[in-house]
Short mmCIF file of C-alpha atoms in Angstrom, two decimals:
data_model
loop_
_atom_site.label_atom_id
_atom_site.label_comp_id
_atom_site.label_asym_id
_atom_site.label_seq_id
_atom_site.Cartn_x
_atom_site.Cartn_y
_atom_site.Cartn_z
CA UNK A 21 -39.52 12.36 44.09
CA UNK A 22 -40.98 9.02 43.06
CA UNK A 23 -43.91 9.05 40.64
CA UNK A 24 -46.96 6.95 41.49
CA UNK A 25 -46.45 3.57 39.88
CA UNK A 26 -42.72 4.08 39.46
CA UNK A 27 -40.49 1.14 40.29
CA UNK A 28 -37.33 2.47 41.90
CA UNK A 29 -35.24 -0.56 40.90
CA UNK A 30 -35.81 -0.30 37.16
CA UNK A 31 -36.90 3.36 37.01
CA UNK A 32 -40.10 2.50 35.19
CA UNK A 33 -43.14 4.74 35.40
CA UNK A 34 -45.48 2.07 34.03
CA UNK A 35 -45.23 -1.01 36.17
CA UNK A 36 -46.72 -4.50 36.03
CA UNK A 37 -46.20 -7.54 38.23
CA UNK A 38 -47.79 -10.97 38.59
CA UNK A 39 -48.96 -11.83 42.10
CA UNK A 40 -49.44 -15.58 42.43
CA UNK A 41 -51.95 -17.38 44.61
CA UNK A 42 -52.18 -21.15 44.25
CA UNK A 43 -52.36 -21.99 40.56
CA UNK A 44 -53.71 -18.55 39.64
CA UNK A 45 -52.31 -15.07 39.42
CA UNK A 46 -53.21 -11.41 39.08
CA UNK A 47 -51.42 -9.12 36.65
CA UNK A 48 -51.35 -5.82 38.56
CA UNK A 49 -50.76 -2.86 36.27
CA UNK A 50 -50.09 0.66 37.52
CA UNK A 51 -48.63 3.98 36.48
CA UNK A 52 -48.57 5.93 33.25
CA UNK A 53 -48.72 3.60 30.22
CA UNK A 54 -47.73 5.97 27.44
CA UNK A 55 -45.04 5.51 24.79
CA UNK A 56 -42.76 8.18 26.22
CA UNK A 57 -42.46 6.39 29.58
CA UNK A 58 -40.35 3.41 30.62
CA UNK A 59 -42.48 0.36 31.36
CA UNK A 60 -42.38 -3.28 32.37
CA UNK A 61 -41.92 -5.52 29.33
CA UNK A 62 -44.15 -8.44 28.42
CA UNK A 63 -41.00 -10.62 28.47
CA UNK A 64 -40.61 -9.81 32.17
CA UNK A 65 -44.23 -10.83 32.73
CA UNK A 66 -43.70 -14.02 30.72
CA UNK A 67 -40.96 -15.02 33.17
CA UNK A 68 -43.45 -14.68 36.05
CA UNK A 69 -46.08 -17.00 34.56
CA UNK A 70 -44.60 -20.38 35.47
CA UNK A 71 -46.88 -22.56 37.60
CA UNK A 72 -50.16 -20.76 36.99
CA UNK A 73 -53.19 -21.76 34.92
CA UNK A 74 -55.28 -18.58 35.22
CA UNK A 75 -54.25 -14.91 35.05
CA UNK A 76 -56.63 -12.03 35.72
CA UNK A 77 -55.85 -8.35 35.18
CA UNK A 78 -56.10 -5.56 37.77
CA UNK A 79 -55.55 -2.12 36.29
CA UNK A 80 -57.06 -0.07 39.09
CA UNK A 81 -53.90 1.98 39.59
CA UNK A 82 -53.33 3.08 36.00
CA UNK A 83 -52.88 6.83 35.80
CA UNK A 84 -53.25 7.15 32.03
CA UNK A 85 -52.63 5.08 28.93
CA UNK A 86 -52.35 5.05 25.18
CA UNK A 87 -51.94 2.21 22.68
CA UNK A 88 -48.75 1.07 24.42
CA UNK A 89 -50.95 -0.52 27.11
CA UNK A 90 -53.00 -2.30 24.44
CA UNK A 91 -49.80 -3.62 22.85
CA UNK A 92 -48.53 -4.78 26.26
CA UNK A 93 -51.79 -6.58 27.05
CA UNK A 94 -51.85 -8.26 23.64
CA UNK A 95 -48.28 -9.48 24.17
CA UNK A 96 -49.23 -10.79 27.63
CA UNK A 97 -52.26 -12.56 26.13
CA UNK A 98 -50.00 -14.23 23.59
CA UNK A 99 -47.57 -15.35 26.30
CA UNK A 100 -50.50 -16.80 28.24
CA UNK A 101 -51.75 -18.63 25.14
CA UNK A 102 -48.29 -20.11 24.55
CA UNK A 103 -48.34 -21.51 28.10
CA UNK A 104 -52.04 -22.56 28.03
CA UNK A 105 -52.94 -19.99 30.70
CA UNK A 106 -56.47 -18.59 30.82
CA UNK A 107 -56.14 -14.79 30.44
CA UNK A 108 -59.10 -13.07 32.14
CA UNK A 109 -59.63 -9.52 30.86
CA UNK A 110 -63.05 -8.98 32.44
CA UNK A 111 -61.78 -6.23 34.78
CA UNK A 112 -60.36 -4.07 31.98
CA UNK A 113 -62.02 -0.78 31.03
CA UNK A 114 -64.58 -1.35 28.26
CA UNK A 115 -62.43 0.17 25.49
CA UNK A 116 -59.41 -1.98 26.33
CA UNK A 117 -61.52 -5.08 26.91
CA UNK A 118 -63.09 -4.74 23.47
CA UNK A 119 -59.75 -4.25 21.72
CA UNK A 120 -57.89 -7.02 23.54
CA UNK A 121 -60.90 -9.35 23.36
CA UNK A 122 -61.15 -8.95 19.59
CA UNK A 123 -57.45 -9.55 19.13
CA UNK A 124 -57.23 -12.67 21.29
CA UNK A 125 -60.41 -14.24 19.89
CA UNK A 126 -59.65 -13.69 16.20
CA UNK A 127 -57.87 -16.49 14.32
CA UNK A 128 -54.31 -15.87 13.20
CA UNK A 129 -53.88 -14.88 9.56
CA UNK A 130 -51.95 -18.08 8.82
CA UNK A 131 -54.79 -20.33 10.04
#
């Protein structure tokens, strides 16, 4: 039986994909984002970012999450920053939005 959010090709139970439209994209996140589960890596997402200037987040199909989702989103934000892509977190739940927003808006320690 396949779990909701499970990708049968990679056997992940926490799945993310970038759907492109014009020069923008939506990072669709689904499944169970907890440390014990297999999940899409931010490196895989980074490979999907070519050709876009704006990336929004849709997490409407997340079953549950812990700090592994926060870590994933922070890594995605960093990949977007490296490619000068606007990372729109406005659709995140308030707790995640606050955490990710603080992390992406704070200056790096070396600056």
